[in-house]
Amino acid sequence: MNATYKIDPQRTKSAMKIVVIGGSGLIGTKLVNKLRQLGHEVVAASPASGVNTITGEGLAEALAGAQVVVDVANSPSFEDKAVLEFFETSGRNLLAAEAAAGVGHHIALSVVGTDRLLASGYFRAKMAQENLIKASKIPYTILRSTQFFEFVSAIAQSATNGQTVRLSSALVQPVVSDDVAAAVADIAVGEPLNGTVELAGPEPIRLDELVRRFLSANRDARQVTTDVRALYFGTELNDQSLTPGDNARIGPTRFEDWLSRSIPQRQANQAGSTPRSSGAPDRR
Ligand SMILES: NC(=O)c1ccc[n+]([C@@H]2O[C@H](COP(=O)([O-])OP(=O)(O)OC[C@H]3O[C@@H](n4cnc5c(N)ncnc54)[C@H](OP(=O)(O)O)[C@@H]3O)[C@@H](O)[C@H]2O)c1
């Protein structure tokens, strides 16, 4: 079993009601489990369970009596206009409902480098989400994470044309979703920082090389072509774009360890049904 980001039990407050918006997603599912294991009352909220931050359905009921709300929802569409509308509308509705319910800590999961990547519609939307949080009166913590290992499949898919995957060689420092969920859980049970913290994996690696290793381990015949001008979700990259600053928290799981562990699991899943957390490319 791999080491994962450790939660300090000393920092865990007595049992709280914690609402996880996006509680059925990749991070949300893991986060809900971790917080329940710590003894908290956790509501896994998402449209599938009747809580919708866009329409407002079920929001007031889910938030009644909650001390903490964690937003790990994501837009169903990454198209520029749709994703901006999603994070703006969802953020406004959620923060208003939290103010009405007297929530004392709002936590959101964003992306390292968001402010450096505003040529991308997705990152403009994440910036809008962060700005709404900072402008609200609710105490908050924003965790900016690097790319999840599980997202590498979607990065490859987004850069694929035929059998060619055209990618920048910019440095990245991805992190496994288990370590992200553990870091979010640790923040959720702590005091609000009214600030932003960063999380990354243990090793910097070039994006083209990362995807090459992923495809090769999966016996995927697509070939990665390096192109420094290749767009990453609409924006060019350099070595600083997606990499964290000096004070980032570091999730310990190595990409190679995750690959060797996850490939037999992925093959087994493909033989049966495909679970939500598979990083299936069609979700991005
Ligand atoms: N992918 C990365 O590498 C990366 C890196 C850094 C940060 N992040 C951030 O991490 C967050 C979580 O990503 P993820 O990959 O865990 O997401 P995900 O697996 O795609 O899950 C998205 C979640 O959002 C929910 N959702 C969608 N529309 C909603 C609505 N109207 N109201 C309430 N919930 C809604 C979904 O609910 P249903 O299941 O009911 O549809 C699902 O639970 C995102 O905000 C993303 O920006 C991602």
PDB file of N, CA and C in Angstrom, residues 26-123:
ATOM      1  N   LEU A  26     -14.855  12.310  -8.645  1.00  0.00           N
ATOM      2  CA  LEU A  26     -13.591  11.609  -8.348  1.00  0.00           C
ATOM      3  C   LEU A  26     -13.064  11.995  -6.968  1.00  0.00           C
ATOM      4  N   ILE A  27     -12.877  13.285  -6.727  1.00  0.00           N
ATOM      5  CA  ILE A  27     -12.368  13.732  -5.426  1.00  0.00           C
ATOM      6  C   ILE A  27     -13.472  13.624  -4.379  1.00  0.00           C
ATOM      7  N   GLY A  28     -14.704  14.022  -4.763  1.00  0.00           N
ATOM      8  CA  GLY A  28     -15.812  14.060  -3.809  1.00  0.00           C
ATOM      9  C   GLY A  28     -16.039  12.724  -3.123  1.00  0.00           C
ATOM     10  N   THR A  29     -16.043  11.627  -3.889  1.00  0.00           N
ATOM     11  CA  THR A  29     -16.306  10.302  -3.317  1.00  0.00           C
ATOM     12  C   THR A  29     -15.263   9.944  -2.255  1.00  0.00           C
ATOM     13  N   LYS A  30     -14.000  10.208  -2.582  1.00  0.00           N
ATOM     14  CA  LYS A  30     -12.908   9.873  -1.650  1.00  0.00           C
ATOM     15  C   LYS A  30     -12.963  10.768  -0.417  1.00  0.00           C
ATOM     16  N   LEU A  31     -13.288  12.031  -0.644  1.00  0.00           N
ATOM     17  CA  LEU A  31     -13.356  12.996   0.464  1.00  0.00           C
ATOM     18  C   LEU A  31     -14.478  12.639   1.444  1.00  0.00           C
ATOM     19  N   VAL A  32     -15.633  12.305   0.897  1.00  0.00           N
ATOM     20  CA  VAL A  32     -16.781  11.924   1.737  1.00  0.00           C
ATOM     21  C   VAL A  32     -16.387  10.737   2.627  1.00  0.00           C
ATOM     22  N   ASN A  33     -15.726   9.735   2.044  1.00  0.00           N
ATOM     23  CA  ASN A  33     -15.308   8.556   2.824  1.00  0.00           C
ATOM     24  C   ASN A  33     -14.338   8.942   3.934  1.00  0.00           C
ATOM     25  N   LYS A  34     -13.360   9.779   3.598  1.00  0.00           N
ATOM     26  CA  LYS A  34     -12.348  10.166   4.605  1.00  0.00           C
ATOM     27  C   LYS A  34     -12.984  10.934   5.752  1.00  0.00           C
ATOM     28  N   LEU A  35     -13.874  11.863   5.419  1.00  0.00           N
ATOM     29  CA  LEU A  35     -14.492  12.675   6.479  1.00  0.00           C
ATOM     30  C   LEU A  35     -15.414  11.825   7.348  1.00  0.00           C
ATOM     31  N   ARG A  36     -16.107  10.875   6.741  1.00  0.00           N
ATOM     32  CA  ARG A  36     -16.967   9.961   7.535  1.00  0.00           C
ATOM     33  C   ARG A  36     -16.101   9.116   8.464  1.00  0.00           C
ATOM     34  N   GLN A  37     -14.954   8.655   7.950  1.00  0.00           N
ATOM     35  CA  GLN A  37     -14.041   7.854   8.794  1.00  0.00           C
ATOM     36  C   GLN A  37     -13.565   8.660  10.003  1.00  0.00           C
ATOM     37  N   LEU A  38     -13.484   9.990   9.840  1.00  0.00           N
ATOM     38  CA  LEU A  38     -13.061  10.848  10.959  1.00  0.00           C
ATOM     39  C   LEU A  38     -14.221  11.134  11.920  1.00  0.00           C
ATOM     40  N   GLY A  39     -15.411  10.628  11.600  1.00  0.00           N
ATOM     41  CA  GLY A  39     -16.540  10.742  12.522  1.00  0.00           C
ATOM     42  C   GLY A  39     -17.470  11.918  12.257  1.00  0.00           C
ATOM     43  N   HIS A  40     -17.306  12.585  11.128  1.00  0.00           N
ATOM     44  CA  HIS A  40     -18.166  13.736  10.830  1.00  0.00           C
ATOM     45  C   HIS A  40     -19.464  13.289  10.142  1.00  0.00           C
ATOM     46  N   GLU A  41     -20.489  14.167  10.268  1.00  0.00           N
ATOM     47  CA  GLU A  41     -21.738  13.931   9.545  1.00  0.00           C
ATOM     48  C   GLU A  41     -21.555  14.555   8.171  1.00  0.00           C
ATOM     49  N   VAL A  42     -21.551  13.748   7.131  1.00  0.00           N
ATOM     50  CA  VAL A  42     -21.190  14.253   5.803  1.00  0.00           C
ATOM     51  C   VAL A  42     -22.352  14.079   4.832  1.00  0.00           C
ATOM     52  N   VAL A  43     -22.709  15.159   4.136  1.00  0.00           N
ATOM     53  CA  VAL A  43     -23.724  15.084   3.081  1.00  0.00           C
ATOM     54  C   VAL A  43     -22.991  15.086   1.741  1.00  0.00           C
ATOM     55  N   ALA A  44     -23.150  14.017   0.972  1.00  0.00           N
ATOM     56  CA  ALA A  44     -22.578  13.948  -0.380  1.00  0.00           C
ATOM     57  C   ALA A  44     -23.602  14.557  -1.332  1.00  0.00           C
ATOM     58  N   ALA A  45     -23.373  15.806  -1.730  1.00  0.00           N
ATOM     59  CA  ALA A  45     -24.388  16.554  -2.482  1.00  0.00           C
ATOM     60  C   ALA A  45     -24.009  16.669  -3.957  1.00  0.00           C
ATOM     61  N   SER A  46     -24.972  16.352  -4.815  1.00  0.00           N
ATOM     62  CA  SER A  46     -24.772  16.514  -6.264  1.00  0.00           C
ATOM     63  C   SER A  46     -26.141  16.349  -6.923  1.00  0.00           C
ATOM     64  N   PRO A  47     -26.274  16.694  -8.200  1.00  0.00           N
ATOM     65  CA  PRO A  47     -27.579  16.539  -8.851  1.00  0.00           C
ATOM     66  C   PRO A  47     -28.133  15.125  -8.717  1.00  0.00           C
ATOM     67  N   ALA A  48     -27.232  14.123  -8.750  1.00  0.00           N
ATOM     68  CA  ALA A  48     -27.691  12.734  -8.638  1.00  0.00           C
ATOM     69  C   ALA A  48     -28.405  12.486  -7.307  1.00  0.00           C
ATOM     70  N   SER A  49     -28.038  13.269  -6.264  1.00  0.00           N
ATOM     71  CA  SER A  49     -28.711  13.088  -4.961  1.00  0.00           C
ATOM     72  C   SER A  49     -29.675  14.241  -4.680  1.00  0.00           C
ATOM     73  N   GLY A  50     -30.066  14.996  -5.728  1.00  0.00           N
ATOM     74  CA  GLY A  50     -31.099  16.022  -5.578  1.00  0.00           C
ATOM     75  C   GLY A  50     -30.599  17.374  -5.096  1.00  0.00           C
ATOM     76  N   VAL A  51     -29.281  17.624  -5.189  1.00  0.00           N
ATOM     77  CA  VAL A  51     -28.736  18.935  -4.800  1.00  0.00           C
ATOM     78  C   VAL A  51     -28.027  19.533  -6.014  1.00  0.00           C
ATOM     79  N   ASN A  52     -28.571  20.664  -6.482  1.00  0.00           N
ATOM     80  CA  ASN A  52     -28.050  21.244  -7.723  1.00  0.00           C
ATOM     81  C   ASN A  52     -27.698  22.713  -7.482  1.00  0.00           C
ATOM     82  N   THR A  53     -26.422  23.051  -7.606  1.00  0.00           N
ATOM     83  CA  THR A  53     -25.987  24.438  -7.328  1.00  0.00           C
ATOM     84  C   THR A  53     -26.329  25.390  -8.478  1.00  0.00           C
ATOM     85  N   ILE A  54     -26.733  24.856  -9.612  1.00  0.00           N
ATOM     86  CA  ILE A  54     -27.122  25.731 -10.737  1.00  0.00           C
ATOM     87  C   ILE A  54     -28.591  26.126 -10.604  1.00  0.00           C
ATOM     88  N   THR A  55     -29.450  25.157 -10.329  1.00  0.00           N
ATOM     89  CA  THR A  55     -30.883  25.466 -10.189  1.00  0.00           C
ATOM     90  C   THR A  55     -31.245  25.855  -8.756  1.00  0.00           C
ATOM     91  N   GLY A  56     -30.384  25.515  -7.802  1.00  0.00           N
ATOM     92  CA  GLY A  56     -30.674  25.773  -6.385  1.00  0.00           C
ATOM     93  C   GLY A  56     -31.458  24.658  -5.718  1.00  0.00           C
ATOM     94  N   GLU A  57     -31.875  23.665  -6.512  1.00  0.00           N
ATOM     95  CA  GLU A  57     -32.671  22.552  -5.975  1.00  0.00           C
ATOM     96  C   GLU A  57     -31.949  21.868  -4.804  1.00  0.00           C
ATOM     97  N   GLY A  58     -32.647  21.743  -3.676  1.00  0.00           N
ATOM     98  CA  GLY A  58     -32.139  20.972  -2.539  1.00  0.00           C
ATOM     99  C   GLY A  58     -31.008  21.619  -1.757  1.00  0.00           C
ATOM    100  N   LEU A  59     -30.590  22.826  -2.155  1.00  0.00           N
ATOM    101  CA  LEU A  59     -29.389  23.428  -1.558  1.00  0.00           C
ATOM    102  C   LEU A  59     -29.623  23.853  -0.105  1.00  0.00           C
ATOM    103  N   ALA A  60     -30.707  24.588   0.135  1.00  0.00           N
ATOM    104  CA  ALA A  60     -30.986  25.079   1.497  1.00  0.00           C
ATOM    105  C   ALA A  60     -31.146  23.905   2.460  1.00  0.00           C
ATOM    106  N   GLU A  61     -31.844  22.869   2.019  1.00  0.00           N
ATOM    107  CA  GLU A  61     -32.066  21.698   2.883  1.00  0.00           C
ATOM    108  C   GLU A  61     -30.730  21.016   3.202  1.00  0.00           C
ATOM    109  N   ALA A  62     -29.878  20.858   2.185  1.00  0.00           N
ATOM    110  CA  ALA A  62     -28.597  20.176   2.408  1.00  0.00           C
ATOM    111  C   ALA A  62     -27.712  20.975   3.368  1.00  0.00           C
ATOM    112  N   LEU A  63     -27.782  22.306   3.276  1.00  0.00           N
ATOM    113  CA  LEU A  63     -26.869  23.152   4.059  1.00  0.00           C
ATOM    114  C   LEU A  63     -27.371  23.449   5.481  1.00  0.00           C
ATOM    115  N   ALA A  64     -28.630  23.137   5.766  1.00  0.00           N
ATOM    116  CA  ALA A  64     -29.181  23.467   7.088  1.00  0.00           C
ATOM    117  C   ALA A  64     -28.321  22.841   8.188  1.00  0.00           C
ATOM    118  N   GLY A  65     -27.819  23.661   9.092  1.00  0.00           N
ATOM    119  CA  GLY A  65     -27.035  23.176  10.237  1.00  0.00           C
ATOM    120  C   GLY A  65     -25.592  22.825   9.916  1.00  0.00           C
ATOM    121  N   ALA A  66     -25.142  23.089   8.676  1.00  0.00           N
ATOM    122  CA  ALA A  66     -23.757  22.720   8.311  1.00  0.00           C
ATOM    123  C   ALA A  66     -22.763  23.766   8.810  1.00  0.00           C
ATOM    124  N   GLN A  67     -21.622  23.296   9.315  1.00  0.00           N
ATOM    125  CA  GLN A  67     -20.540  24.215   9.700  1.00  0.00           C
ATOM    126  C   GLN A  67     -19.583  24.461   8.536  1.00  0.00           C
ATOM    127  N   VAL A  68     -19.417  23.428   7.689  1.00  0.00           N
ATOM    128  CA  VAL A  68     -18.384  23.476   6.643  1.00  0.00           C
ATOM    129  C   VAL A  68     -18.990  23.027   5.313  1.00  0.00           C
ATOM    130  N   VAL A  69     -18.621  23.731   4.228  1.00  0.00           N
ATOM    131  CA  VAL A  69     -18.997  23.295   2.876  1.00  0.00           C
ATOM    132  C   VAL A  69     -17.728  23.166   2.039  1.00  0.00           C
ATOM    133  N   VAL A  70     -17.579  22.032   1.379  1.00  0.00           N
ATOM    134  CA  VAL A  70     -16.443  21.824   0.478  1.00  0.00           C
ATOM    135  C   VAL A  70     -16.985  21.738  -0.943  1.00  0.00           C
ATOM    136  N   ASP A  71     -16.479  22.577  -1.834  1.00  0.00           N
ATOM    137  CA  ASP A  71     -16.948  22.574  -3.220  1.00  0.00           C
ATOM    138  C   ASP A  71     -15.927  21.872  -4.109  1.00  0.00           C
ATOM    139  N   VAL A  72     -16.246  20.635  -4.483  1.00  0.00           N
ATOM    140  CA  VAL A  72     -15.400  19.902  -5.435  1.00  0.00           C
ATOM    141  C   VAL A  72     -16.229  19.518  -6.671  1.00  0.00           C
ATOM    142  N   ALA A  73     -17.207  20.375  -7.001  1.00  0.00           N
ATOM    143  CA  ALA A  73     -18.003  20.139  -8.214  1.00  0.00           C
ATOM    144  C   ALA A  73     -17.188  20.557  -9.436  1.00  0.00           C
ATOM    145  N   ASN A  74     -17.589  20.059 -10.582  1.00  0.00           N
ATOM    146  CA  ASN A  74     -16.953  20.463 -11.837  1.00  0.00           C
ATOM    147  C   ASN A  74     -18.021  20.643 -12.898  1.00  0.00           C
ATOM    148  N   SER A  75     -17.702  21.443 -13.898  1.00  0.00           N
ATOM    149  CA  SER A  75     -18.657  21.711 -14.963  1.00  0.00           C
ATOM    150  C   SER A  75     -18.788  20.504 -15.876  1.00  0.00           C
ATOM    151  N   PRO A  76     -20.032  20.141 -16.249  1.00  0.00           N
ATOM    152  CA  PRO A  76     -20.202  19.030 -17.189  1.00  0.00           C
ATOM    153  C   PRO A  76     -19.609  19.366 -18.566  1.00  0.00           C
ATOM    154  N   SER A  77     -19.508  20.669 -18.907  1.00  0.00           N
ATOM    155  CA  SER A  77     -18.936  21.066 -20.198  1.00  0.00           C
ATOM    156  C   SER A  77     -17.717  21.953 -19.966  1.00  0.00           C
ATOM    157  N   PHE A  78     -16.664  21.751 -20.776  1.00  0.00           N
ATOM    158  CA  PHE A  78     -15.465  22.604 -20.677  1.00  0.00           C
ATOM    159  C   PHE A  78     -15.471  23.685 -21.756  1.00  0.00           C
ATOM    160  N   GLU A  79     -16.560  23.802 -22.514  1.00  0.00           N
ATOM    161  CA  GLU A  79     -16.657  24.845 -23.539  1.00  0.00           C
ATOM    162  C   GLU A  79     -16.607  26.207 -22.826  1.00  0.00           C
ATOM    163  N   ASP A  80     -15.901  27.189 -23.420  1.00  0.00           N
ATOM    164  CA  ASP A  80     -15.582  28.460 -22.736  1.00  0.00           C
ATOM    165  C   ASP A  80     -16.776  29.089 -22.024  1.00  0.00           C
ATOM    166  N   LYS A  81     -17.867  29.301 -22.769  1.00  0.00           N
ATOM    167  CA  LYS A  81     -19.014  30.024 -22.209  1.00  0.00           C
ATOM    168  C   LYS A  81     -19.706  29.167 -21.146  1.00  0.00           C
ATOM    169  N   ALA A  82     -19.854  27.884 -21.438  1.00  0.00           N
ATOM    170  CA  ALA A  82     -20.573  26.978 -20.527  1.00  0.00           C
ATOM    171  C   ALA A  82     -19.837  26.841 -19.195  1.00  0.00           C
ATOM    172  N   VAL A  83     -18.516  26.728 -19.250  1.00  0.00           N
ATOM    173  CA  VAL A  83     -17.767  26.499 -18.012  1.00  0.00           C
ATOM    174  C   VAL A  83     -17.748  27.771 -17.154  1.00  0.00           C
ATOM    175  N   LEU A  84     -17.681  28.926 -17.805  1.00  0.00           N
ATOM    176  CA  LEU A  84     -17.716  30.187 -17.042  1.00  0.00           C
ATOM    177  C   LEU A  84     -19.078  30.356 -16.366  1.00  0.00           C
ATOM    178  N   GLU A  85     -20.131  30.075 -17.144  1.00  0.00           N
ATOM    179  CA  GLU A  85     -21.487  30.169 -16.575  1.00  0.00           C
ATOM    180  C   GLU A  85     -21.654  29.211 -15.408  1.00  0.00           C
ATOM    181  N   PHE A  86     -21.084  28.002 -15.552  1.00  0.00           N
ATOM    182  CA  PHE A  86     -21.221  27.001 -14.482  1.00  0.00           C
ATOM    183  C   PHE A  86     -20.593  27.519 -13.193  1.00  0.00           C
ATOM    184  N   PHE A  87     -19.309  27.914 -13.251  1.00  0.00           N
ATOM    185  CA  PHE A  87     -18.627  28.276 -11.998  1.00  0.00           C
ATOM    186  C   PHE A  87     -19.157  29.594 -11.426  1.00  0.00           C
ATOM    187  N   GLU A  88     -19.599  30.515 -12.290  1.00  0.00           N
ATOM    188  CA  GLU A  88     -20.167  31.768 -11.761  1.00  0.00           C
ATOM    189  C   GLU A  88     -21.519  31.511 -11.082  1.00  0.00           C
ATOM    190  N   THR A  89     -22.397  30.799 -11.781  1.00  0.00           N
ATOM    191  CA  THR A  89     -23.745  30.579 -11.235  1.00  0.00           C
ATOM    192  C   THR A  89     -23.679  29.685 -10.001  1.00  0.00           C
ATOM    193  N   SER A  90     -22.906  28.610 -10.098  1.00  0.00           N
ATOM    194  CA  SER A  90     -22.782  27.675  -8.984  1.00  0.00           C
ATOM    195  C   SER A  90     -22.183  28.392  -7.771  1.00  0.00           C
ATOM    196  N   GLY A  91     -21.129  29.167  -8.006  1.00  0.00           N
ATOM    197  CA  GLY A  91     -20.469  29.888  -6.905  1.00  0.00           C
ATOM    198  C   GLY A  91     -21.404  30.877  -6.231  1.00  0.00           C
ATOM    199  N   ARG A  92     -22.134  31.656  -7.031  1.00  0.00           N
ATOM    200  CA  ARG A  92     -23.070  32.651  -6.465  1.00  0.00           C
ATOM    201  C   ARG A  92     -24.146  31.976  -5.634  1.00  0.00           C
ATOM    202  N   ASN A  93     -24.779  30.953  -6.215  1.00  0.00           N
ATOM    203  CA  ASN A  93     -25.873  30.261  -5.509  1.00  0.00           C
ATOM    204  C   ASN A  93     -25.377  29.605  -4.226  1.00  0.00           C
ATOM    205  N   LEU A  94     -24.220  28.986  -4.315  1.00  0.00           N
ATOM    206  CA  LEU A  94     -23.693  28.256  -3.162  1.00  0.00           C
ATOM    207  C   LEU A  94     -23.318  29.217  -2.033  1.00  0.00           C
ATOM    208  N   LEU A  95     -22.617  30.286  -2.374  1.00  0.00           N
ATOM    209  CA  LEU A  95     -22.175  31.230  -1.327  1.00  0.00           C
ATOM    210  C   LEU A  95     -23.378  31.929  -0.688  1.00  0.00           C
ATOM    211  N   ALA A  96     -24.408  32.233  -1.491  1.00  0.00           N
ATOM    212  CA  ALA A  96     -25.618  32.856  -0.925  1.00  0.00           C
ATOM    213  C   ALA A  96     -26.314  31.885   0.030  1.00  0.00           C
ATOM    214  N   ALA A  97     -26.401  30.624  -0.371  1.00  0.00           N
ATOM    215  CA  ALA A  97     -27.048  29.623   0.491  1.00  0.00           C
ATOM    216  C   ALA A  97     -26.231  29.401   1.765  1.00  0.00           C
ATOM    217  N   GLU A  98     -24.906  29.463   1.666  1.00  0.00           N
ATOM    218  CA  GLU A  98     -24.046  29.300   2.846  1.00  0.00           C
ATOM    219  C   GLU A  98     -24.215  30.473   3.803  1.00  0.00           C
ATOM    220  N   ALA A  99     -24.325  31.690   3.251  1.00  0.00           N
ATOM    221  CA  ALA A  99     -24.515  32.873   4.105  1.00  0.00           C
ATOM    222  C   ALA A  99     -25.832  32.734   4.865  1.00  0.00           C
ATOM    223  N   ALA A 100     -26.881  32.288   4.163  1.00  0.00           N
ATOM    224  CA  ALA A 100     -28.198  32.132   4.798  1.00  0.00           C
ATOM    225  C   ALA A 100     -28.154  31.052   5.879  1.00  0.00           C
ATOM    226  N   ALA A 101     -27.354  30.006   5.669  1.00  0.00           N
ATOM    227  CA  ALA A 101     -27.303  28.881   6.623  1.00  0.00           C
ATOM    228  C   ALA A 101     -26.285  29.114   7.746  1.00  0.00           C
ATOM    229  N   GLY A 102     -25.505  30.194   7.654  1.00  0.00           N
ATOM    230  CA  GLY A 102     -24.506  30.480   8.691  1.00  0.00           C
ATOM    231  C   GLY A 102     -23.298  29.552   8.653  1.00  0.00           C
ATOM    232  N   VAL A 103     -22.918  29.108   7.448  1.00  0.00           N
ATOM    233  CA  VAL A 103     -21.737  28.226   7.301  1.00  0.00           C
ATOM    234  C   VAL A 103     -20.470  29.003   7.683  1.00  0.00           C
ATOM    235  N   GLY A 104     -19.554  28.332   8.410  1.00  0.00           N
ATOM    236  CA  GLY A 104     -18.380  29.030   8.936  1.00  0.00           C
ATOM    237  C   GLY A 104     -17.086  28.792   8.185  1.00  0.00           C
ATOM    238  N   HIS A 105     -17.097  27.899   7.167  1.00  0.00           N
ATOM    239  CA  HIS A 105     -15.860  27.639   6.407  1.00  0.00           C
ATOM    240  C   HIS A 105     -16.228  27.084   5.037  1.00  0.00           C
ATOM    241  N   HIS A 106     -15.824  27.815   4.006  1.00  0.00           N
ATOM    242  CA  HIS A 106     -16.043  27.363   2.618  1.00  0.00           C
ATOM    243  C   HIS A 106     -14.681  26.955   2.050  1.00  0.00           C
ATOM    244  N   ILE A 107     -14.640  25.748   1.508  1.00  0.00           N
ATOM    245  CA  ILE A 107     -13.388  25.254   0.918  1.00  0.00           C
ATOM    246  C   ILE A 107     -13.642  24.964  -0.557  1.00  0.00           C
ATOM    247  N   ALA A 108     -12.720  25.383  -1.410  1.00  0.00           N
ATOM    248  CA  ALA A 108     -12.863  25.077  -2.841  1.00  0.00           C
ATOM    249  C   ALA A 108     -11.561  24.501  -3.364  1.00  0.00           C
ATOM    250  N   LEU A 109     -11.713  23.629  -4.344  1.00  0.00           N
ATOM    251  CA  LEU A 109     -10.554  23.000  -4.994  1.00  0.00           C
ATOM    252  C   LEU A 109     -10.341  23.686  -6.345  1.00  0.00           C
ATOM    253  N   SER A 110      -9.180  24.326  -6.491  1.00  0.00           N
ATOM    254  CA  SER A 110      -8.864  25.005  -7.744  1.00  0.00           C
ATOM    255  C   SER A 110      -7.557  24.433  -8.308  1.00  0.00           C
ATOM    256  N   VAL A 111      -6.948  25.131  -9.236  1.00  0.00           N
ATOM    257  CA  VAL A 111      -5.810  24.568  -9.962  1.00  0.00           C
ATOM    258  C   VAL A 111      -4.583  25.466  -9.808  1.00  0.00           C
ATOM    259  N   VAL A 112      -3.432  24.873  -9.511  1.00  0.00           N
ATOM    260  CA  VAL A 112      -2.159  25.619  -9.452  1.00  0.00           C
ATOM    261  C   VAL A 112      -1.953  26.358 -10.775  1.00  0.00           C
ATOM    262  N   GLY A 113      -1.639  27.647 -10.683  1.00  0.00           N
ATOM    263  CA  GLY A 113      -1.338  28.434 -11.875  1.00  0.00           C
ATOM    264  C   GLY A 113      -2.544  29.110 -12.505  1.00  0.00           C
ATOM    265  N   THR A 114      -3.719  28.961 -11.897  1.00  0.00           N
ATOM    266  CA  THR A 114      -4.949  29.509 -12.497  1.00  0.00           C
ATOM    267  C   THR A 114      -4.765  30.954 -12.971  1.00  0.00           C
ATOM    268  N   ASP A 115      -4.157  31.802 -12.159  1.00  0.00           N
ATOM    269  CA  ASP A 115      -4.002  33.225 -12.512  1.00  0.00           C
ATOM    270  C   ASP A 115      -3.000  33.437 -13.653  1.00  0.00           C
ATOM    271  N   ARG A 116      -2.195  32.417 -13.984  1.00  0.00           N
ATOM    272  CA  ARG A 116      -1.210  32.552 -15.070  1.00  0.00           C
ATOM    273  C   ARG A 116      -1.748  32.007 -16.394  1.00  0.00           C
ATOM    274  N   LEU A 117      -2.983  31.474 -16.381  1.00  0.00           N
ATOM    275  CA  LEU A 117      -3.467  30.700 -17.529  1.00  0.00           C
ATOM    276  C   LEU A 117      -4.775  31.254 -18.087  1.00  0.00           C
ATOM    277  N   LEU A 118      -4.928  32.578 -17.997  1.00  0.00           N
ATOM    278  CA  LEU A 118      -6.236  33.160 -18.296  1.00  0.00           C
ATOM    279  C   LEU A 118      -6.554  33.235 -19.791  1.00  0.00           C
ATOM    280  N   ALA A 119      -5.629  32.781 -20.640  1.00  0.00           N
ATOM    281  CA  ALA A 119      -5.962  32.636 -22.064  1.00  0.00           C
ATOM    282  C   ALA A 119      -6.898  31.441 -22.259  1.00  0.00           C
ATOM    283  N   SER A 120      -7.003  30.603 -21.240  1.00  0.00           N
ATOM    284  CA  SER A 120      -7.865  29.414 -21.309  1.00  0.00           C
ATOM    285  C   SER A 120      -9.226  29.711 -20.697  1.00  0.00           C
ATOM    286  N   GLY A 121     -10.292  29.331 -21.393  1.00  0.00           N
ATOM    287  CA  GLY A 121     -11.647  29.517 -20.872  1.00  0.00           C
ATOM    288  C   GLY A 121     -11.859  28.777 -19.562  1.00  0.00           C
ATOM    289  N   TYR A 122     -11.297  27.572 -19.440  1.00  0.00           N
ATOM    290  CA  TYR A 122     -11.472  26.803 -18.197  1.00  0.00           C
ATOM    291  C   TYR A 122     -10.841  27.546 -17.021  1.00  0.00           C
ATOM    292  N   PHE A 123      -9.636  28.077 -17.227  1.00  0.00           N
ATOM    293  CA  PHE A 123      -8.967  28.751 -16.113  1.00  0.00           C
ATOM    294  C   PHE A 123      -9.608  30.111 -15.809  1.00  0.00           C
TER     295      PHE A 123
END
